[in-house]
Every structure is written in C-alpha cells, then in structure tokens.
Amino acid sequence: MKLQLPIKHCRNCGAAVVLRVPDDGDTRQRAVCPVCNTIHYQNPLNVVGTVPYLGDRVLLCKRNIEPRWGKWTLPAGFMELGESTAQGAARETDEEAGAQIVMEGLQSMLSVPRVGQVHIYYRARLLSETFNPGHETLETRMFTEDEVPWDELAFRTVRETLRCYFEDRRRGSFSVHELVID
Amino acid sequence: MKLQLPIKHCRNCGAAVVLRVPDDGDTRQRAVCPVCNTIHYQNPLNVVGTVPYLGDRVLLCKRNIEPRWGKWTLPAGFMELGESTAQGAARETDEEAGAQIVMEGLQSMLSVPRVGQVHIYYRARLLSETFNPGHETLETRMFTEDEVPWDELAFRTVRETLRCYFEDRRRGSFSVHELVID
Ligand SMILES: [Zn+2]
Ligand SMILES: [Zn+2]
C-alpha cells in the first residue's frame, strides 16, 4: 500500500511550506505556502476491488509486490481520477488477474483510519477460469472457503471481506458490510 | 467543493515536476520529480455526510459558502485522515449543523467521476431540534418530503440521497443505494 508522505514544498510554486491552521475557519493544521498561500490537504484514499467468484470458489492473487510479497489477496488497488468505484474495481481485476467478470453488488466498505484508507469491494461473477495475471501477481488460483489460505492473506481488509462474502453465501442472501479496521 | 489543482512542483524537494508514465509498471501519466524521483498521485476524495431525521422530517442546511451559496444541502464535507467514514459524517454534522445525533446505517454511495469524488451518506437520528450551525451554514431547518426545496438543493448528490431516503422510508425498509452521477 502506498503511504502518504509529508508535504514539504508547495505544489504550485515550490516554496517550503509551513504547518499551520488556515485562516478560513478550518480547525486542522495544513501545509500552507507562505509565498502563494496555497493550502495543501491530505485526505484518505480509496482502495477498490472485487471478490471474483464462480460457483463455490473465489479467485485470489499471490502478490508479486511489497508489502506482503507472496501473500494472497483479492484484486484491488487505488481508485483513479475519472472513474466510479465500480469501474475502478473492474479495472483492478483486469490489471491484476486478467479475469473476465460481470460486476455485481457492493460487498464491503472498510475504513482503515490508521493508514487513511477506505476499502470498497464488489462481488464479481467470473465468466471463465482463464486468467492473465499482470506484473503485480505471481499466481492466480481458485479456492473454496475451506481451501482459502486464511493465515496467508495479505491484509485484514481481504480477510474480513472474504469472511462476510462466504457467510452471506451460506445464508443465501448478500448485503453491504461496513467495518472499521483498527 | 474543493477542486484538485495540478501539481507543478515536487512536494519533497520543490523542483518543477514533469508529466510522464513512471517506470514501475504504471499505465498513467503522473507528476514525477526529475530531481528526487518522487511520484505524485492524484486520487478521488471522499465527501461524507448524514441525512439527519426526526419523525417524517429531515434537517437541511443553507450554505454560507461557495459554490452554491444560499442553496440547501445535507451536512457533509471532505473526509479527513485518521477517521472512519462514519466518524467523518458525524463530525461534519456537528460542524455544519451543531446537531445532536445517533448514527445509523449507510444510505448512499455516489461516485462523481467528473470531479473525482465519492459521496457517502448515513442516516442519523436527531436527538433534539436544537441546532448550533457553524460558519459554513446560514440557517438550519427541518423539512417533510413535500416541504423539501427540491429546486433549491445545492448538489445532485444531495437530491439523489434525499430521494432514495424518502422512498425507502415510504416502503418501510432501508438499503444502501449506489449511484454514479455523470
Ligand atoms: Zn506556493
Ligand atoms: Zn523532488
């Protein structure tokens, strides 16, 4: 996951910024430019992804990037400008797994305040089991609930999303699960 | 709403950036620093808010800030680092309306790709009708569905969220509504 580095210089003019509460009624310290007065905000980022499934199995990807190299994950990544959450989730599924899917409903929304992220997962029905993993993926594999390598998952957001997906599936009805990961 | 300005200078060292596709497998152009190699990402921002209600009425705020000065809106604003989506929504409801609430379920998630935003609204039950609006609000008022100034609402995200809230309420069952606003 990409961490947000501190802002040292103004994005507009390059001058060194100062950390202070702006005069516009804001209550938080921001990186403010003393030369051109640009205020720099740092806000949470969205990670968007899917639970690709076919029958009683889900698709996981073995990570070829840090952090958590070699651990298993659902296809997911940072949402980009110009796309919706669902479009971003579909794009990441294509980039990381090369999977052919039909997007379905929202499965989970998980806030991770410690790292300033919100993770948003959709169910996605696989149209085939032919995959074409990108450079961020060592291997793709289909797993039933019992086969999922629960202790080898990359992130708690992935574990919680898989857990509520399989629970919903056993119950025969899906809903949106909202969680906060400490 | 705060627009995202272009990045002209490196946040780390202040040098002028160049726009190019990084060498790390990325497929998009980013602002890259030719001096210290920092890659600058621009990603969508989350706007978090509530539908504060009591009985058959909802609370709206008349905006004292641009854009849409003087138009009516639900309490909402940019999610901050270190908070969950629900915490951010509760904070904005306090800052803009000074309303005492109990947070309830997720009502809507609206992607607005044109401006690079995702708007997330929760239902919030009001504990009283005593409000204490902040500097961003000219006036607070309670409205039934018929009384809502539908043509004087500030944003389409607010209109769609109110529309699905009142529909759910009439039907007697609430669910999460996901929309894309062009
Ligand atoms: Zn500046
Ligand atoms: Zn630099």
mmCIF file of C-alpha atoms and ligand atoms in Angstrom:
data_model
loop_
_atom_site.group_PDB
_atom_site.id
_atom_site.type_symbol
_atom_site.label_atom_id
_atom_site.label_comp_id
_atom_site.label_asym_id
_atom_site.label_seq_id
_atom_site.Cartn_x
_atom_site.Cartn_y
_atom_site.Cartn_z
ATOM 1 C CA MET A 1 0.000 0.000 0.000
ATOM 2 C CA LYS A 2 1.202 3.477 -0.901
ATOM 3 C CA LEU A 3 1.764 5.604 2.183
ATOM 4 C CA GLN A 4 1.138 9.319 2.142
ATOM 5 C CA LEU A 5 4.412 11.206 2.580
ATOM 6 C CA PRO A 6 4.551 14.604 4.306
ATOM 7 C CA ILE A 7 4.282 17.721 2.140
ATOM 8 C CA LYS A 8 7.476 19.795 2.393
ATOM 9 C CA HIS A 9 7.124 22.051 -0.650
ATOM 10 C CA CYS A 10 4.262 23.937 -2.331
ATOM 11 C CA ARG A 11 2.798 22.087 -5.308
ATOM 12 C CA ASN A 12 2.121 25.409 -7.019
ATOM 13 C CA CYS A 13 5.359 27.406 -6.576
ATOM 14 C CA GLY A 14 7.872 25.054 -4.932
ATOM 15 C CA ALA A 15 8.462 27.199 -1.802
ATOM 16 C CA ALA A 16 8.899 25.455 1.558
ATOM 17 C CA VAL A 17 5.510 25.157 3.279
ATOM 18 C CA VAL A 18 4.671 25.861 6.915
ATOM 19 C CA LEU A 19 2.329 23.727 9.012
ATOM 20 C CA ARG A 20 -0.496 25.854 10.463
ATOM 21 C CA VAL A 21 -4.264 26.189 10.797
ATOM 22 C CA PRO A 22 -5.502 28.210 7.783
ATOM 23 C CA ASP A 23 -7.468 31.455 8.406
ATOM 24 C CA ASP A 24 -10.606 30.242 6.586
ATOM 25 C CA GLY A 25 -12.372 28.654 9.553
ATOM 26 C CA ASP A 26 -10.501 25.352 9.279
ATOM 27 C CA THR A 27 -9.704 23.600 12.551
ATOM 28 C CA ARG A 28 -6.792 21.435 11.431
ATOM 29 C CA GLN A 29 -3.179 22.130 10.665
ATOM 30 C CA ARG A 30 -2.406 22.067 6.945
ATOM 31 C CA ALA A 31 0.716 22.575 4.866
ATOM 32 C CA VAL A 32 0.299 26.244 3.841
ATOM 33 C CA CYS A 33 2.551 28.050 1.344
ATOM 34 C CA PRO A 34 3.876 31.363 2.779
ATOM 35 C CA VAL A 35 4.584 32.649 -0.752
ATOM 36 C CA CYS A 36 1.446 31.912 -2.825
ATOM 37 C CA ASN A 37 -0.932 30.920 0.056
ATOM 38 C CA THR A 38 -1.862 27.543 -1.441
ATOM 39 C CA ILE A 39 -3.360 25.273 1.226
ATOM 40 C CA HIS A 40 -2.440 21.586 0.842
ATOM 41 C CA TYR A 41 -4.912 18.973 2.056
ATOM 42 C CA GLN A 42 -4.155 15.312 2.695
ATOM 43 C CA ASN A 43 -7.214 13.088 2.654
ATOM 44 C CA PRO A 44 -7.988 9.367 2.836
ATOM 45 C CA LEU A 45 -7.629 7.299 -0.332
ATOM 46 C CA ASN A 46 -9.988 4.652 -1.678
ATOM 47 C CA VAL A 47 -8.846 1.133 -2.491
ATOM 48 C CA VAL A 48 -11.335 -0.598 -4.803
ATOM 49 C CA GLY A 49 -11.532 -4.286 -5.661
ATOM 50 C CA THR A 50 -13.635 -7.369 -6.243
ATOM 51 C CA VAL A 51 -14.494 -10.798 -4.864
ATOM 52 C CA PRO A 52 -14.356 -12.725 -8.186
ATOM 53 C CA TYR A 53 -16.299 -15.968 -7.800
ATOM 54 C CA LEU A 54 -17.511 -18.934 -9.817
ATOM 55 C CA GLY A 55 -19.762 -21.477 -8.115
ATOM 56 C CA ASP A 56 -18.465 -22.008 -4.589
ATOM 57 C CA ARG A 57 -14.931 -20.786 -5.282
ATOM 58 C CA VAL A 58 -13.250 -17.374 -5.235
ATOM 59 C CA LEU A 59 -10.225 -16.091 -7.131
ATOM 60 C CA LEU A 60 -7.182 -14.978 -5.143
ATOM 61 C CA CYS A 61 -3.937 -13.452 -6.399
ATOM 62 C CA LYS A 62 -0.478 -14.120 -4.936
ATOM 63 C CA ARG A 63 1.269 -10.753 -4.569
ATOM 64 C CA ASN A 64 4.406 -10.018 -6.583
ATOM 65 C CA ILE A 65 4.851 -6.607 -4.913
ATOM 66 C CA GLU A 66 5.625 -5.281 -1.460
ATOM 67 C CA PRO A 67 4.213 -5.034 1.087
ATOM 68 C CA ARG A 68 3.205 -8.628 1.794
ATOM 69 C CA TRP A 69 5.050 -10.105 -1.175
ATOM 70 C CA GLY A 70 3.974 -13.758 -1.648
ATOM 71 C CA LYS A 71 0.769 -13.386 0.383
ATOM 72 C CA TRP A 72 -2.689 -13.925 -1.117
ATOM 73 C CA THR A 73 -5.101 -11.102 -1.844
ATOM 74 C CA LEU A 74 -8.248 -10.150 -3.691
ATOM 75 C CA PRO A 75 -7.665 -7.996 -6.802
ATOM 76 C CA ALA A 76 -7.751 -4.379 -5.574
ATOM 77 C CA GLY A 77 -5.883 -1.101 -5.874
ATOM 78 C CA PHE A 78 -6.125 2.668 -5.599
ATOM 79 C CA MET A 79 -9.130 4.293 -7.251
ATOM 80 C CA GLU A 80 -8.105 6.709 -10.023
ATOM 81 C CA LEU A 81 -9.497 10.088 -11.078
ATOM 82 C CA GLY A 82 -12.227 9.877 -13.714
ATOM 83 C CA GLU A 83 -13.706 6.530 -12.698
ATOM 84 C CA SER A 84 -16.506 5.320 -10.414
ATOM 85 C CA THR A 85 -15.800 2.934 -7.526
ATOM 86 C CA ALA A 86 -17.197 0.028 -9.589
ATOM 87 C CA GLN A 87 -15.188 0.984 -12.693
ATOM 88 C CA GLY A 88 -12.030 1.131 -10.586
ATOM 89 C CA ALA A 89 -12.761 -2.278 -9.051
ATOM 90 C CA ALA A 90 -13.287 -3.788 -12.528
ATOM 91 C CA ARG A 91 -10.074 -2.172 -13.830
ATOM 92 C CA GLU A 92 -8.007 -3.571 -10.944
ATOM 93 C CA THR A 93 -9.475 -7.041 -11.533
ATOM 94 C CA ASP A 94 -8.378 -6.833 -15.142
ATOM 95 C CA GLU A 95 -4.911 -5.456 -14.327
ATOM 96 C CA GLU A 96 -4.050 -7.868 -11.508
ATOM 97 C CA ALA A 97 -5.789 -11.059 -12.644
ATOM 98 C CA GLY A 98 -6.785 -10.577 -16.294
ATOM 99 C CA ALA A 99 -10.138 -12.050 -15.274
ATOM 100 C CA GLN A 100 -13.323 -11.807 -17.354
ATOM 101 C CA ILE A 101 -16.096 -10.723 -14.988
ATOM 102 C CA VAL A 102 -19.611 -9.366 -14.656
ATOM 103 C CA MET A 103 -19.738 -6.769 -11.865
ATOM 104 C CA GLU A 104 -22.383 -7.344 -9.185
ATOM 105 C CA GLY A 105 -23.302 -5.672 -5.895
ATOM 106 C CA LEU A 106 -21.309 -3.897 -3.230
ATOM 107 C CA GLN A 107 -19.996 -6.416 -0.656
ATOM 108 C CA SER A 108 -17.980 -4.400 1.851
ATOM 109 C CA MET A 109 -16.796 -0.926 2.804
ATOM 110 C CA LEU A 110 -13.970 -0.939 5.326
ATOM 111 C CA SER A 111 -12.445 2.175 6.860
ATOM 112 C CA VAL A 112 -8.804 1.849 7.912
ATOM 113 C CA PRO A 113 -8.190 5.146 9.773
ATOM 114 C CA ARG A 114 -4.644 4.191 10.830
ATOM 115 C CA VAL A 115 -3.459 4.390 7.208
ATOM 116 C CA GLY A 116 -6.065 6.853 5.897
ATOM 117 C CA GLN A 117 -7.836 4.438 3.547
ATOM 118 C CA VAL A 118 -11.308 3.199 2.691
ATOM 119 C CA HIS A 119 -11.509 -0.228 1.019
ATOM 120 C CA ILE A 120 -14.539 -0.948 -1.176
ATOM 121 C CA TYR A 121 -15.233 -4.444 -2.553
ATOM 122 C CA TYR A 122 -17.822 -5.669 -5.084
ATOM 123 C CA ARG A 123 -18.865 -9.202 -5.913
ATOM 124 C CA ALA A 124 -17.921 -10.115 -9.497
ATOM 125 C CA ARG A 125 -19.089 -13.254 -11.303
ATOM 126 C CA LEU A 126 -16.320 -14.906 -13.315
ATOM 127 C CA LEU A 127 -17.143 -15.731 -16.934
ATOM 128 C CA SER A 128 -14.265 -18.181 -17.261
ATOM 129 C CA GLU A 129 -11.350 -19.663 -15.340
ATOM 130 C CA THR A 130 -8.795 -18.422 -17.822
ATOM 131 C CA PHE A 131 -6.721 -15.692 -16.208
ATOM 132 C CA ASN A 132 -3.953 -13.441 -17.401
ATOM 133 C CA PRO A 133 -2.206 -12.043 -14.318
ATOM 134 C CA GLY A 134 -0.327 -8.745 -14.564
ATOM 135 C CA HIS A 135 3.135 -7.938 -13.256
ATOM 136 C CA GLU A 136 1.845 -7.381 -9.703
ATOM 137 C CA THR A 137 0.664 -11.005 -9.447
ATOM 138 C CA LEU A 138 2.837 -14.156 -9.099
ATOM 139 C CA GLU A 139 -0.047 -16.609 -9.456
ATOM 140 C CA THR A 140 -3.847 -16.775 -9.559
ATOM 141 C CA ARG A 141 -5.839 -19.645 -8.060
ATOM 142 C CA MET A 142 -9.456 -20.546 -7.248
ATOM 143 C CA PHE A 143 -10.308 -21.507 -3.644
ATOM 144 C CA THR A 144 -13.373 -22.885 -1.864
ATOM 145 C CA GLU A 145 -13.999 -21.447 1.612
ATOM 146 C CA ASP A 146 -12.179 -24.409 3.205
ATOM 147 C CA GLU A 147 -9.243 -24.061 0.837
ATOM 148 C CA VAL A 148 -8.680 -20.317 1.368
ATOM 149 C CA PRO A 149 -5.213 -19.814 2.930
ATOM 150 C CA TRP A 150 -6.696 -17.817 5.824
ATOM 151 C CA ASP A 151 -3.318 -17.424 7.570
ATOM 152 C CA GLU A 152 -1.552 -16.386 4.381
ATOM 153 C CA LEU A 153 -3.822 -13.490 3.379
ATOM 154 C CA ALA A 154 -2.111 -10.158 2.751
ATOM 155 C CA PHE A 155 -4.487 -7.806 4.564
ATOM 156 C CA ARG A 156 -7.195 -7.831 7.222
ATOM 157 C CA THR A 157 -9.491 -5.987 4.790
ATOM 158 C CA VAL A 158 -9.217 -9.016 2.473
ATOM 159 C CA ARG A 159 -9.871 -11.491 5.296
ATOM 160 C CA GLU A 160 -12.944 -9.596 6.544
ATOM 161 C CA THR A 161 -14.338 -9.242 3.018
ATOM 162 C CA LEU A 162 -13.892 -12.964 2.281
ATOM 163 C CA ARG A 163 -15.387 -13.864 5.678
ATOM 164 C CA CYS A 164 -18.576 -11.821 5.116
ATOM 165 C CA TYR A 165 -18.815 -12.990 1.488
ATOM 166 C CA PHE A 166 -18.805 -16.689 2.459
ATOM 167 C CA GLU A 167 -21.194 -16.021 5.393
ATOM 168 C CA ASP A 168 -23.647 -14.236 3.092
ATOM 169 C CA ARG A 169 -23.298 -17.031 0.550
ATOM 170 C CA ARG A 170 -24.099 -19.732 3.120
ATOM 171 C CA ARG A 171 -27.108 -17.705 4.313
ATOM 172 C CA GLY A 172 -28.252 -17.307 0.700
ATOM 173 C CA SER A 173 -28.552 -13.514 0.808
ATOM 174 C CA PHE A 174 -25.991 -10.753 0.271
ATOM 175 C CA SER A 175 -25.817 -7.362 1.923
ATOM 176 C CA VAL A 176 -23.343 -4.496 2.258
ATOM 177 C CA HIS A 177 -20.964 -4.959 5.198
ATOM 178 C CA GLU A 178 -19.449 -1.894 6.792
ATOM 179 C CA LEU A 179 -16.448 -2.268 9.089
ATOM 180 C CA VAL A 180 -13.748 -0.221 10.774
ATOM 181 C CA ILE A 181 -10.323 -1.886 10.914
ATOM 182 C CA ASP A 182 -8.231 -0.569 13.826
ATOM 183 C CA MET B 1 -16.362 21.718 -3.279
ATOM 184 C CA LYS B 2 -12.578 21.859 -3.294
ATOM 185 C CA LEU B 3 -11.156 21.160 -6.753
ATOM 186 C CA GLN B 4 -7.864 19.382 -7.196
ATOM 187 C CA LEU B 5 -5.292 21.744 -8.676
ATOM 188 C CA PRO B 6 -2.500 20.498 -10.950
ATOM 189 C CA ILE B 7 0.845 19.598 -9.352
ATOM 190 C CA LYS B 8 3.611 21.861 -10.677
ATOM 191 C CA HIS B 9 6.322 21.321 -8.066
ATOM 192 C CA CYS B 10 7.646 18.328 -6.116
ATOM 193 C CA ARG B 11 6.210 18.064 -2.609
ATOM 194 C CA ASN B 12 9.500 16.641 -1.376
ATOM 195 C CA CYS B 13 12.165 18.933 -2.871
ATOM 196 C CA GLY B 14 10.306 21.767 -4.642
ATOM 197 C CA ALA B 15 11.753 21.095 -8.127
ATOM 198 C CA ALA B 16 9.462 21.507 -11.166
ATOM 199 C CA VAL B 17 7.854 18.153 -11.986
ATOM 200 C CA VAL B 18 7.429 16.528 -15.399
ATOM 201 C CA LEU B 19 4.316 14.675 -16.509
ATOM 202 C CA ARG B 20 5.157 11.118 -17.582
ATOM 203 C CA VAL B 21 4.334 7.444 -17.087
ATOM 204 C CA PRO B 22 6.559 6.136 -14.259
ATOM 205 C CA ASP B 23 8.875 3.170 -14.918
ATOM 206 C CA ASP B 24 7.295 0.939 -12.252
ATOM 207 C CA GLY B 25 4.638 -0.697 -14.431
ATOM 208 C CA ASP B 26 2.142 2.161 -14.046
ATOM 209 C CA THR B 27 -0.029 2.920 -17.082
ATOM 210 C CA ARG B 28 -0.966 6.531 -16.310
ATOM 211 C CA GLN B 29 0.881 9.795 -16.547
ATOM 212 C CA ARG B 30 1.916 11.162 -13.147
ATOM 213 C CA ALA B 31 3.740 14.253 -11.966
ATOM 214 C CA VAL B 32 7.276 12.853 -11.496
ATOM 215 C CA CYS B 33 10.176 14.783 -9.939
ATOM 216 C CA PRO B 34 13.299 14.717 -12.165
ATOM 217 C CA VAL B 35 15.491 15.545 -9.150
ATOM 218 C CA CYS B 36 14.409 13.210 -6.328
ATOM 219 C CA ASN B 37 12.158 10.829 -8.373
ATOM 220 C CA THR B 38 9.098 11.309 -6.151
ATOM 221 C CA ILE B 39 5.937 10.186 -7.977
ATOM 222 C CA HIS B 40 2.856 12.304 -7.210
ATOM 223 C CA TYR B 41 -0.554 10.638 -7.366
ATOM 224 C CA GLN B 42 -3.894 12.430 -7.535
ATOM 225 C CA ASN B 43 -6.825 10.304 -6.420
ATOM 226 C CA PRO B 44 -10.547 10.759 -5.796
ATOM 227 C CA LEU B 45 -11.646 12.283 -2.492
ATOM 228 C CA ASN B 46 -14.457 11.175 -0.213
ATOM 229 C CA VAL B 47 -17.228 13.513 0.895
ATOM 230 C CA VAL B 48 -19.009 12.136 3.970
ATOM 231 C CA GLY B 49 -22.308 13.304 5.443
ATOM 232 C CA THR B 50 -25.627 12.429 7.012
ATOM 233 C CA VAL B 51 -29.374 12.518 6.456
ATOM 234 C CA PRO B 52 -30.362 13.821 9.928
ATOM 235 C CA TYR B 53 -34.033 12.990 10.556
ATOM 236 C CA LEU B 54 -36.686 13.169 13.254
ATOM 237 C CA GLY B 55 -40.073 11.607 12.565
ATOM 238 C CA ASP B 56 -41.007 12.414 8.970
ATOM 239 C CA ARG B 57 -38.713 15.422 8.621
ATOM 240 C CA VAL B 58 -35.065 15.878 7.631
ATOM 241 C CA LEU B 59 -32.581 18.586 8.532
ATOM 242 C CA LEU B 60 -31.146 20.719 5.735
ATOM 243 C CA CYS B 61 -28.516 23.471 5.942
ATOM 244 C CA LYS B 62 -28.498 26.656 3.860
ATOM 245 C CA ARG B 63 -24.955 27.138 2.563
ATOM 246 C CA ASN B 64 -22.927 30.159 3.643
ATOM 247 C CA ILE B 65 -20.014 29.195 1.368
ATOM 248 C CA GLU B 66 -19.339 28.920 -2.345
ATOM 249 C CA PRO B 67 -20.113 27.099 -4.504
ATOM 250 C CA ARG B 68 -23.912 27.207 -4.343
ATOM 251 C CA TRP B 69 -24.076 29.905 -1.667
ATOM 252 C CA GLY B 70 -27.660 30.156 -0.373
ATOM 253 C CA LYS B 71 -28.696 26.706 -1.643
ATOM 254 C CA TRP B 72 -29.826 23.912 0.674
ATOM 255 C CA THR B 73 -27.712 20.875 1.455
ATOM 256 C CA LEU B 74 -27.283 17.931 3.788
ATOM 257 C CA PRO B 75 -24.405 18.287 6.271
ATOM 258 C CA ALA B 76 -21.339 16.829 4.507
ATOM 259 C CA GLY B 77 -17.692 17.563 3.828
ATOM 260 C CA PHE B 78 -14.319 16.075 2.988
ATOM 261 C CA MET B 79 -13.268 13.022 4.983
ATOM 262 C CA GLU B 80 -10.095 13.664 6.998
ATOM 263 C CA LEU B 81 -7.105 11.446 7.764
ATOM 264 C CA GLY B 82 -7.458 9.406 10.955
ATOM 265 C CA GLU B 83 -11.222 8.942 10.885
ATOM 266 C CA SER B 84 -13.677 6.346 9.543
ATOM 267 C CA THR B 85 -16.352 7.296 7.019
ATOM 268 C CA ALA B 86 -18.981 7.281 9.793
ATOM 269 C CA GLN B 87 -16.814 9.359 12.148
ATOM 270 C CA GLY B 88 -16.268 11.902 9.374
ATOM 271 C CA ALA B 89 -20.002 12.081 8.654
ATOM 272 C CA ALA B 90 -20.757 12.653 12.356
ATOM 273 C CA ARG B 91 -18.047 15.326 12.599
ATOM 274 C CA GLU B 92 -19.422 17.226 9.592
ATOM 275 C CA THR B 93 -22.933 17.079 11.058
ATOM 276 C CA ASP B 94 -21.597 18.646 14.249
ATOM 277 C CA GLU B 95 -19.528 21.293 12.446
ATOM 278 C CA GLU B 96 -22.180 22.396 9.956
ATOM 279 C CA ALA B 97 -25.385 21.998 11.958
ATOM 280 C CA GLY B 98 -24.374 21.515 15.602
ATOM 281 C CA ALA B 99 -26.931 18.713 15.650
ATOM 282 C CA GLN B 100 -27.127 16.012 18.326
ATOM 283 C CA ILE B 101 -27.447 12.689 16.516
ATOM 284 C CA VAL B 102 -27.257 8.919 16.769
ATOM 285 C CA MET B 103 -25.514 7.498 13.698
ATOM 286 C CA GLU B 104 -27.422 4.779 11.823
ATOM 287 C CA GLY B 105 -26.870 2.815 8.606
ATOM 288 C CA LEU B 106 -25.266 3.662 5.291
ATOM 289 C CA GLN B 107 -27.833 5.268 2.943
ATOM 290 C CA SER B 108 -25.967 6.082 -0.260
ATOM 291 C CA MET B 109 -22.613 5.895 -2.012
ATOM 292 C CA LEU B 110 -22.402 8.113 -5.093
ATOM 293 C CA SER B 111 -19.421 8.256 -7.430
ATOM 294 C CA VAL B 112 -18.939 11.590 -9.220
ATOM 295 C CA PRO B 113 -16.129 10.785 -11.701
ATOM 296 C CA ARG B 114 -16.253 14.218 -13.354
ATOM 297 C CA VAL B 115 -14.918 15.873 -10.199
ATOM 298 C CA GLY B 116 -13.065 12.859 -8.759
ATOM 299 C CA GLN B 117 -15.258 12.380 -5.700
ATOM 300 C CA VAL B 118 -17.190 9.684 -3.863
ATOM 301 C CA HIS B 119 -20.053 10.892 -1.633
ATOM 302 C CA ILE B 120 -21.072 8.661 1.283
ATOM 303 C CA TYR B 121 -24.215 9.379 3.358
ATOM 304 C CA TYR B 122 -25.503 7.791 6.575
ATOM 305 C CA ARG B 123 -28.896 8.090 8.208
ATOM 306 C CA ALA B 124 -28.652 9.865 11.561
ATOM 307 C CA ARG B 125 -31.494 10.108 14.091
ATOM 308 C CA LEU B 126 -31.783 13.556 15.668
ATOM 309 C CA LEU B 127 -31.948 13.660 19.457
ATOM 310 C CA SER B 128 -33.351 17.195 19.528
ATOM 311 C CA GLU B 129 -34.334 20.067 17.256
ATOM 312 C CA THR B 130 -31.890 22.452 18.844
ATOM 313 C CA PHE B 131 -29.145 23.248 16.365
ATOM 314 C CA ASN B 132 -25.981 25.291 16.509
ATOM 315 C CA PRO B 133 -24.902 25.949 12.917
ATOM 316 C CA GLY B 134 -21.246 26.669 12.176
ATOM 317 C CA HIS B 135 -19.803 29.427 9.977
ATOM 318 C CA GLU B 136 -20.471 27.438 6.776
ATOM 319 C CA THR B 137 -24.245 27.465 7.396
ATOM 320 C CA LEU B 138 -26.633 30.447 7.104
ATOM 321 C CA GLU B 139 -29.642 28.634 8.515
ATOM 322 C CA THR B 140 -30.859 25.155 9.525
ATOM 323 C CA ARG B 141 -34.440 23.980 9.026
ATOM 324 C CA MET B 142 -36.497 20.772 9.228
ATOM 325 C CA PHE B 143 -38.463 19.687 6.113
ATOM 326 C CA THR B 144 -41.017 16.977 5.335
ATOM 327 C CA GLU B 145 -40.644 15.357 1.896
ATOM 328 C CA ASP B 146 -43.248 17.753 0.460
ATOM 329 C CA GLU B 147 -41.570 20.770 2.006
ATOM 330 C CA VAL B 148 -38.038 19.990 0.732
ATOM 331 C CA PRO B 149 -36.933 22.794 -1.648
ATOM 332 C CA TRP B 150 -36.183 20.288 -4.420
ATOM 333 C CA ASP B 151 -35.255 23.013 -6.926
ATOM 334 C CA GLU B 152 -33.055 24.850 -4.447
ATOM 335 C CA LEU B 153 -30.784 21.969 -3.455
ATOM 336 C CA ALA B 154 -27.041 22.585 -3.803
ATOM 337 C CA PHE B 155 -25.940 19.297 -5.379
ATOM 338 C CA ARG B 156 -27.350 16.340 -7.295
ATOM 339 C CA THR B 157 -25.719 14.015 -4.745
ATOM 340 C CA VAL B 158 -27.916 15.626 -2.087
ATOM 341 C CA ARG B 159 -31.065 15.346 -4.231
ATOM 342 C CA GLU B 160 -30.462 11.668 -5.043
ATOM 343 C CA THR B 161 -29.704 10.843 -1.404
ATOM 344 C CA LEU B 162 -32.874 12.590 -0.176
ATOM 345 C CA ARG B 163 -34.911 10.927 -2.934
ATOM 346 C CA CYS B 164 -33.795 7.388 -2.009
ATOM 347 C CA TYR B 165 -34.101 8.135 1.722
ATOM 348 C CA PHE B 166 -37.769 9.187 1.394
ATOM 349 C CA GLU B 167 -38.506 6.266 -0.985
ATOM 350 C CA ASP B 168 -37.014 3.783 1.485
ATOM 351 C CA ARG B 169 -38.923 5.437 4.315
ATOM 352 C CA ARG B 170 -42.247 5.138 2.475
ATOM 353 C CA ARG B 171 -41.503 1.496 1.685
ATOM 354 C CA GLY B 172 -40.621 0.892 5.338
ATOM 355 C CA SER B 173 -37.197 -0.633 4.677
ATOM 356 C CA PHE B 174 -33.789 0.941 4.156
ATOM 357 C CA SER B 175 -30.957 -0.279 1.957
ATOM 358 C CA VAL B 176 -27.663 1.045 0.595
ATOM 359 C CA HIS B 177 -28.107 2.930 -2.689
ATOM 360 C CA GLU B 178 -25.193 3.081 -5.076
ATOM 361 C CA LEU B 179 -25.209 5.605 -7.907
ATOM 362 C CA VAL B 180 -22.924 7.169 -10.476
ATOM 363 C CA ILE B 181 -23.540 10.869 -11.129
ATOM 364 C CA ASP B 182 -22.370 11.913 -14.607
HETATM 365 ZN ZN ZN C 1 3.346 28.341 -3.165
HETATM 366 ZN ZN ZN C 2 11.694 16.198 -5.847
#
